[in-house]
Amino acid sequence: MSRRDDPQQTYRDFTDAVNMRPGELAKWLETDKSKHVGWRRRGAQSGETVGHQSGRRILDLLRRRRSDLSEDDYRHMRKVVGYVRRHMAQRPSGDVRDTRWRYSLMNWGHDPAKAPLPPPGGPSRKALRRHGAPPKERRGPGR
């Protein structure tokens, strides 16, 4: 089994890429900004964007038990991870808080304006806000 097809690795990559909690994502998906950003498929009856549709599916995945996930669910998780990685590599310069780029990523469950989540077993996000991030030499890999 390749690393790409490993369900545990796919789940880890997905939970790293999706940094919005289910409640945050659900609230975001209800906004007009969420509904008006992104690409629409030709001939789509609902007019819903691909990203918004994916966001609803991500919300469903986040609320399910891991044991209830199907191969199709893991395939969608890999799609989400790929989307987030590609678009993070295309980050525009300057303040991105009110950009279509950020809104599109948020439809896919990733808010680039959020600080990265602390590693498991590390300090909580609240503690990081209170005390600041540790010096680079004390951070884990990739942080």
XYZ file of N, CA, C and O in Angstrom:
572
model
N 0.855 -1.175 0.000
C 0.000 0.000 0.000
C 0.903 1.242 0.000
O 1.813 1.359 0.801
N 0.660 2.162 -0.907
C 1.474 3.369 -0.962
C 1.062 4.320 0.158
O -0.030 4.215 0.728
N 1.946 5.243 0.456
C 1.685 6.233 1.502
C 0.411 7.012 1.177
O -0.374 7.336 2.047
N 0.206 7.275 -0.106
C -0.972 8.031 -0.547
C -2.264 7.286 -0.231
O -3.283 7.898 0.062
N -2.236 5.958 -0.310
C -3.441 5.166 -0.092
C -3.631 4.728 1.356
O -4.613 4.074 1.667
N -2.694 5.065 2.216
C -2.780 4.678 3.618
C -3.866 5.521 4.301
O -3.725 6.740 4.398
N -4.950 4.895 4.772
C -6.044 5.664 5.386
C -5.597 6.480 6.600
O -6.065 7.605 6.778
N -4.697 5.941 7.402
C -4.233 6.692 8.574
C -3.487 7.945 8.156
O -3.685 9.022 8.730
N -2.622 7.829 7.144
C -1.875 8.990 6.660
C -2.815 9.998 6.001
O -2.681 11.206 6.203
N -3.767 9.508 5.253
C -4.750 10.388 4.618
C -5.512 11.171 5.676
O -5.695 12.388 5.551
N -5.924 10.489 6.734
C -6.672 11.146 7.811
C -5.805 12.201 8.498
O -6.266 13.315 8.764
N -4.530 11.872 8.765
C -3.612 12.843 9.387
C -3.424 14.060 8.487
O -3.480 15.203 8.947
N -3.189 13.831 7.207
C -3.001 14.934 6.259
C -4.258 15.802 6.188
O -4.175 17.032 6.140
N -5.421 15.153 6.179
C -6.697 15.869 6.120
C -6.887 16.748 7.358
O -7.229 17.920 7.250
N -6.633 16.182 8.538
C -6.835 16.961 9.759
C -5.778 18.057 9.908
O -6.025 19.053 10.577
N -4.627 17.911 9.261
C -3.641 18.998 9.227
C -4.106 20.105 8.283
O -3.932 21.284 8.563
N -4.680 19.730 7.152
C -5.105 20.708 6.142
C -6.360 21.462 6.571
O -6.479 22.660 6.332
N -7.286 20.784 7.198
C -8.547 21.401 7.622
C -8.352 21.937 9.041
O -8.341 21.187 9.997
N -8.185 23.253 9.143
C -7.923 23.847 10.458
C -9.133 24.570 11.042
O -9.021 25.263 12.036
N -10.297 24.400 10.421
C -11.521 24.987 10.960
C -12.320 23.895 11.675
O -12.399 22.770 11.193
N -12.897 24.257 12.787
C -13.738 23.314 13.523
C -15.095 23.221 12.824
O -15.481 24.127 12.077
N -15.821 22.135 13.060
C -17.116 21.970 12.381
C -18.055 23.173 12.559
O -18.681 23.615 11.592
N -18.134 23.705 13.773
C -19.009 24.861 14.005
C -18.577 26.086 13.224
O -19.410 26.823 12.674
N -17.270 26.322 13.157
C -16.741 27.455 12.395
C -17.040 27.295 10.910
O -17.462 28.246 10.242
N -16.804 26.094 10.401
C -17.032 25.830 8.986
C -18.518 25.956 8.642
O -18.887 26.574 7.636
N -19.385 25.413 9.489
C -20.833 25.498 9.247
C -21.287 26.955 9.212
O -22.049 27.363 8.321
N -20.798 27.752 10.145
C -21.157 29.168 10.198
C -20.644 29.897 8.950
O -21.351 30.697 8.353
N -19.396 29.593 8.548
C -18.816 30.222 7.362
C -19.616 29.874 6.106
O -19.881 30.733 5.279
N -20.002 28.611 5.958
C -20.715 28.170 4.756
C -22.078 28.844 4.591
O -22.636 28.856 3.503
N -22.603 29.431 5.667
C -23.886 30.133 5.602
C -23.740 31.573 5.123
O -24.734 32.219 4.805
N -22.517 32.097 5.061
C -22.319 33.500 4.690
C -22.427 33.711 3.177
O -22.187 32.796 2.385
N -22.749 34.939 2.786
C -22.812 35.287 1.358
C -21.431 35.202 0.726
O -21.308 34.803 -0.434
N -20.392 35.590 1.466
C -19.030 35.530 0.921
C -18.685 34.097 0.527
O -18.065 33.862 -0.502
N -19.075 33.160 1.347
C -18.801 31.754 1.064
C -19.540 31.290 -0.188
O -18.986 30.570 -1.014
N -20.767 31.724 -0.313
C -21.609 31.250 -1.419
C -21.260 31.882 -2.764
O -21.636 31.362 -3.801
N -20.529 33.000 -2.755
C -20.262 33.719 -4.000
C -18.820 33.629 -4.478
O -18.450 34.337 -5.408
N -18.011 32.795 -3.856
C -16.628 32.652 -4.298
C -16.431 31.250 -4.857
O -17.019 30.295 -4.371
N -15.649 31.161 -5.918
C -15.320 29.850 -6.454
C -15.901 29.599 -7.833
O -16.585 30.434 -8.426
N -15.620 28.415 -8.312
C -15.962 27.996 -9.663
C -17.248 27.180 -9.645
O -17.439 26.307 -8.803
N -18.119 27.478 -10.603
C -19.376 26.730 -10.748
C -19.270 25.805 -11.954
O -18.779 26.212 -13.000
N -19.746 24.592 -11.791
C -19.748 23.641 -12.919
C -20.785 24.062 -13.949
O -21.858 24.523 -13.588
N -20.428 23.847 -15.182
C -21.396 24.131 -16.248
C -22.587 23.204 -16.109
O -22.439 22.010 -15.882
N -23.746 23.769 -16.232
C -24.957 22.967 -16.200
C -25.382 22.514 -14.811
O -26.317 21.748 -14.682
N -24.699 22.986 -13.779
C -25.086 22.590 -12.419
C -26.452 23.192 -12.101
O -26.677 24.384 -12.294
N -27.363 22.380 -11.641
C -28.731 22.830 -11.364
C -28.775 23.810 -10.200
O -29.486 24.796 -10.237
N -28.006 23.544 -9.153
C -28.103 24.359 -7.943
C -27.352 25.673 -8.054
O -27.648 26.610 -7.336
N -26.349 25.748 -8.934
C -25.535 26.951 -9.020
C -24.516 27.042 -7.895
O -23.828 28.042 -7.758
N -24.427 25.998 -7.081
C -23.485 25.986 -5.956
C -22.064 25.788 -6.482
O -21.835 25.018 -7.405
N -21.112 26.500 -5.883
C -19.727 26.360 -6.322
C -19.160 25.015 -5.873
O -19.645 24.406 -4.909
N -18.118 24.591 -6.553
C -17.457 23.322 -6.233
C -16.915 23.362 -4.804
O -17.067 22.414 -4.036
N -16.284 24.485 -4.435
C -15.720 24.611 -3.094
C -16.781 24.591 -2.003
O -16.594 23.996 -0.947
N -17.901 25.246 -2.247
C -18.977 25.265 -1.259
C -19.555 23.870 -1.076
O -19.810 23.422 0.044
N -19.712 23.164 -2.180
C -20.204 21.788 -2.125
C -19.204 20.917 -1.344
O -19.595 20.099 -0.518
N -17.908 21.121 -1.605
C -16.881 20.375 -0.883
C -16.924 20.706 0.606
O -16.755 19.828 1.448
N -17.151 21.974 0.930
C -17.229 22.383 2.334
C -18.329 21.651 3.086
O -18.143 21.231 4.230
N -19.475 21.465 2.427
C -20.565 20.710 3.065
C -20.154 19.258 3.296
O -20.453 18.668 4.330
N -19.426 18.709 2.340
C -18.955 17.319 2.491
C -17.908 17.219 3.592
O -17.900 16.275 4.370
N -17.005 18.190 3.664
C -15.978 18.220 4.713
C -16.647 18.286 6.076
O -16.244 17.597 7.012
N -17.665 19.110 6.181
C -18.408 19.225 7.435
C -18.968 17.867 7.851
O -18.856 17.467 9.016
N -19.510 17.146 6.905
C -20.025 15.803 7.172
C -18.891 14.873 7.630
O -19.054 14.111 8.582
N -17.750 14.945 6.964
C -16.613 14.083 7.323
C -16.107 14.393 8.725
O -15.745 13.479 9.483
N -16.061 15.667 9.073
C -15.569 16.065 10.397
C -16.487 15.578 11.521
O -16.030 15.349 12.639
N -17.742 15.425 11.201
C -18.718 15.034 12.223
C -18.895 13.518 12.339
O -19.588 13.049 13.224
N -18.259 12.776 11.440
C -18.389 11.313 11.464
C -17.254 10.652 12.209
O -16.165 11.190 12.320
N -17.525 9.445 12.681
C -16.463 8.633 13.295
C -15.550 8.103 12.211
O -15.990 7.820 11.093
N -14.301 7.957 12.550
C -13.340 7.430 11.584
C -13.738 6.051 11.081
O -13.534 5.729 9.907
N -14.303 5.266 11.942
C -14.676 3.903 11.557
C -15.822 3.889 10.538
O -16.060 2.877 9.883
N -16.523 5.007 10.388
C -17.648 5.089 9.451
C -17.254 5.661 8.090
O -18.107 5.842 7.231
N -15.961 5.944 7.900
C -15.506 6.557 6.643
C -15.315 5.502 5.561
O -14.787 4.424 5.817
N -15.732 5.838 4.343
C -15.607 4.917 3.211
C -14.379 5.272 2.366
O -13.747 6.314 2.576
N -14.083 4.438 1.393
C -12.973 4.726 0.478
C -13.247 6.020 -0.285
O -12.339 6.811 -0.538
N -14.508 6.265 -0.636
C -14.869 7.511 -1.317
C -14.605 8.726 -0.412
O -14.182 9.778 -0.882
N -14.851 8.569 0.885
C -14.567 9.649 1.839
C -13.066 9.941 1.878
O -12.651 11.103 1.872
N -12.258 8.881 1.920
C -10.799 9.078 1.934
C -10.326 9.699 0.619
O -9.404 10.516 0.622
N -10.966 9.372 -0.472
C -10.625 9.974 -1.762
C -10.901 11.484 -1.715
O -10.106 12.289 -2.181
N -12.035 11.854 -1.125
C -12.346 13.275 -1.011
C -11.359 13.966 -0.065
O -10.951 15.112 -0.316
N -10.964 13.288 0.994
C -9.970 13.864 1.912
C -8.665 14.170 1.170
O -8.062 15.225 1.365
N -8.234 13.245 0.310
C -7.006 13.472 -0.468
C -7.188 14.659 -1.418
O -6.260 15.452 -1.622
N -8.381 14.809 -1.969
C -8.678 15.936 -2.851
C -8.573 17.260 -2.074
O -8.013 18.234 -2.569
N -9.096 17.269 -0.863
C -9.045 18.465 -0.009
C -7.594 18.821 0.309
O -7.190 19.983 0.197
N -6.814 17.829 0.693
C -5.406 18.057 1.031
C -4.674 18.644 -0.173
O -3.925 19.625 -0.049
N -4.891 18.090 -1.343
C -4.255 18.596 -2.559
C -4.652 20.025 -2.853
O -3.811 20.870 -3.198
N -5.935 20.323 -2.707
C -6.421 21.683 -2.963
C -5.765 22.679 -2.016
O -5.265 23.720 -2.438
N -5.774 22.353 -0.732
C -5.217 23.275 0.260
C -3.722 23.491 0.001
O -3.245 24.628 0.005
N -2.989 22.423 -0.256
C -1.546 22.560 -0.508
C -1.269 23.399 -1.757
O -0.398 24.264 -1.745
N -1.996 23.145 -2.830
C -1.786 23.913 -4.072
C -2.070 25.393 -3.864
O -1.314 26.259 -4.294
N -3.182 25.687 -3.205
C -3.564 27.081 -3.041
C -2.722 27.806 -1.993
O -2.489 29.010 -2.121
N -2.254 27.105 -0.998
C -1.342 27.737 -0.036
C -0.031 28.104 -0.728
O 0.600 29.102 -0.387
N 0.384 27.337 -1.715
C 1.607 27.637 -2.464
C 1.413 28.872 -3.351
O 2.397 29.475 -3.781
N 0.175 29.268 -3.606
C -0.126 30.424 -4.452
C -0.546 31.644 -3.638
O -1.192 32.555 -4.146
N -0.153 31.668 -2.374
C -0.557 32.752 -1.471
C -0.195 34.114 -2.060
O 0.951 34.358 -2.422
N -1.176 35.020 -2.159
C -0.868 36.363 -2.659
C -0.101 37.163 -1.602
O -0.150 36.842 -0.413
N 0.590 38.180 -2.055
C 1.329 39.008 -1.101
C 0.366 39.965 -0.398
O -0.743 40.216 -0.871
N 0.798 40.473 0.714
C 0.001 41.445 1.459
C -1.011 40.801 2.380
O -0.977 39.606 2.670
N -1.933 41.627 2.832
C -2.972 41.193 3.763
C -4.009 40.360 3.009
O -4.605 40.823 2.037
N -4.216 39.147 3.450
C -5.126 38.235 2.736
C -6.469 38.059 3.436
O -7.298 37.286 2.980
N -6.697 38.800 4.518
C -7.913 38.570 5.303
C -9.206 38.759 4.519
O -10.171 38.040 4.762
N -9.254 39.701 3.609
C -10.486 39.954 2.848
C -10.284 39.672 1.363
O -10.616 40.490 0.511
N -9.759 38.507 1.056
C -9.513 38.147 -0.341
C -10.322 36.924 -0.745
O -10.651 36.074 0.074
N -10.613 36.854 -2.029
C -11.315 35.686 -2.567
C -10.461 34.431 -2.378
O -10.992 33.342 -2.206
N -9.141 34.587 -2.403
C -8.222 33.461 -2.188
C -8.484 32.829 -0.817
O -8.627 31.617 -0.695
N -8.559 33.659 0.217
C -8.826 33.144 1.567
C -10.230 32.540 1.642
O -10.418 31.457 2.204
N -11.208 33.235 1.079
C -12.586 32.736 1.149
C -12.715 31.378 0.467
O -13.428 30.497 0.952
N -12.024 31.209 -0.648
C -12.062 29.934 -1.348
C -11.463 28.827 -0.484
O -12.033 27.736 -0.369
N -10.330 29.101 0.128
C -9.716 28.108 1.016
C -10.622 27.796 2.204
O -10.708 26.643 2.644
N -11.297 28.798 2.715
C -12.191 28.570 3.855
C -13.348 27.653 3.462
O -13.819 26.861 4.281
N -13.811 27.741 2.215
C -14.849 26.810 1.760
C -14.344 25.375 1.820
O -15.131 24.440 1.956
N -13.029 25.200 1.695
C -12.419 23.871 1.749
C -11.932 23.533 3.163
O -11.173 22.596 3.369
N -12.347 24.334 4.158
C -12.062 24.011 5.553
C -10.748 24.539 6.087
O -10.376 24.228 7.209
N -10.038 25.355 5.301
C -8.746 25.878 5.759
C -8.784 27.400 5.803
O -9.002 28.041 4.775
N -8.565 27.951 6.987
C -8.487 29.410 7.124
C -7.023 29.803 7.240
O -6.392 29.581 8.267
N -6.437 30.384 6.171
C -5.024 30.732 6.202
C -4.693 31.853 7.178
O -3.526 32.050 7.511
N -5.701 32.570 7.659
C -5.457 33.642 8.623
C -5.300 33.102 10.044
O -4.877 33.834 10.943
N -5.638 31.852 10.250
C -5.494 31.235 11.571
C -4.047 30.824 11.802
O -3.366 30.407 10.869
N -3.634 30.908 13.035
C -2.306 30.396 13.377
C -2.342 28.882 13.237
O -3.393 28.262 13.423
N -1.213 28.271 12.876
C -1.221 26.808 12.781
C -1.531 26.194 14.143
O -1.217 26.766 15.180
N -2.170 25.061 14.098
C -2.494 24.372 15.342
C -1.219 23.890 16.023
O -0.278 23.475 15.349
N -1.177 23.935 17.339
C 0.000 23.408 18.025
C 0.059 21.896 17.871
O -0.965 21.248 17.648
N 1.260 21.312 17.977
C 1.367 19.865 17.845
C 0.661 19.160 18.997
O 0.524 19.731 20.078
N 0.191 17.937 18.770
C -0.477 17.198 19.850
C 0.439 17.083 21.059
O 1.632 16.853 20.935
N -0.130 17.289 22.227
C 0.644 17.187 23.459
C 1.392 18.463 23.778
O 1.984 18.603 24.837
N 1.358 19.429 22.866
C 2.062 20.693 23.087
C 1.146 21.702 23.754
O 0.038 21.390 24.182
N 1.594 22.950 23.838
C 0.779 23.978 24.481
C -0.497 24.251 23.691
O -0.528 24.088 22.479
N -1.518 24.649 24.379
C -2.792 24.921 23.722
C -2.714 26.205 22.906
O -1.821 27.034 23.095
N -3.648 26.361 21.985
C -3.691 27.573 21.171
C -3.882 28.797 22.062
O -3.304 29.849 21.830
N -4.695 28.658 23.112
C -4.930 29.765 24.027
C -3.621 30.172 24.713
O -3.310 31.354 24.841
N -2.837 29.191 25.133
C -1.547 29.485 25.774
C -0.597 30.156 24.784
O 0.152 31.068 25.151
N -0.628 29.720 23.527
C 0.231 30.342 22.522
C -0.151 31.806 22.309
O 0.703 32.664 22.145
N -1.454 32.100 22.328
C -1.903 33.489 22.185
C -1.455 34.324 23.375
O -1.047 35.461 23.225
N -1.548 33.728 24.553
C -1.208 34.439 25.778
C 0.294 34.700 25.875
O 0.724 35.780 26.233
N 1.094 33.702 25.547
C 2.540 33.786 25.763
C 3.355 33.929 24.487
O 4.557 34.126 24.547
N 2.721 33.788 23.352
C 3.457 33.856 22.094
C 4.035 32.498 21.716
O 4.123 31.595 22.542
N 4.408 32.373 20.485
C 4.983 31.118 19.991
C 6.401 30.965 20.525
O 7.096 31.955 20.750
N 6.840 29.727 20.725
C 8.205 29.520 21.191
C 9.204 29.901 20.109
O 8.847 29.996 18.929
N 10.463 30.148 20.487
C 11.480 30.461 19.475
C 11.571 29.341 18.445
O 11.296 28.180 18.748
N 11.959 29.688 17.215
C 11.997 28.711 16.115
C 12.776 27.452 16.470
O 12.394 26.356 16.098
N 13.887 27.599 17.167
C 14.697 26.414 17.477
C 13.994 25.448 18.419
O 14.350 24.288 18.526
N 12.936 25.910 19.110
C 12.195 25.013 20.010
C 10.919 24.482 19.389
O 10.188 23.719 20.013
N 10.608 24.895 18.181
C 9.394 24.418 17.513
C 9.650 23.081 16.862
O 10.772 22.724 16.546
N 8.563 22.366 16.623
C 8.665 21.080 15.957
C 8.947 21.260 14.474
O 8.997 22.384 13.970
N 9.153 20.175 13.758
C 9.435 20.255 12.322
C 8.289 20.901 11.564
O 7.126 20.624 11.818
N 8.634 21.799 10.654
C 7.626 22.433 9.810
C 6.795 23.497 10.486
O 5.818 23.980 9.949
N 7.124 23.905 11.651
C 6.339 24.912 12.383
C 7.064 26.228 12.438
O 8.179 26.402 12.518
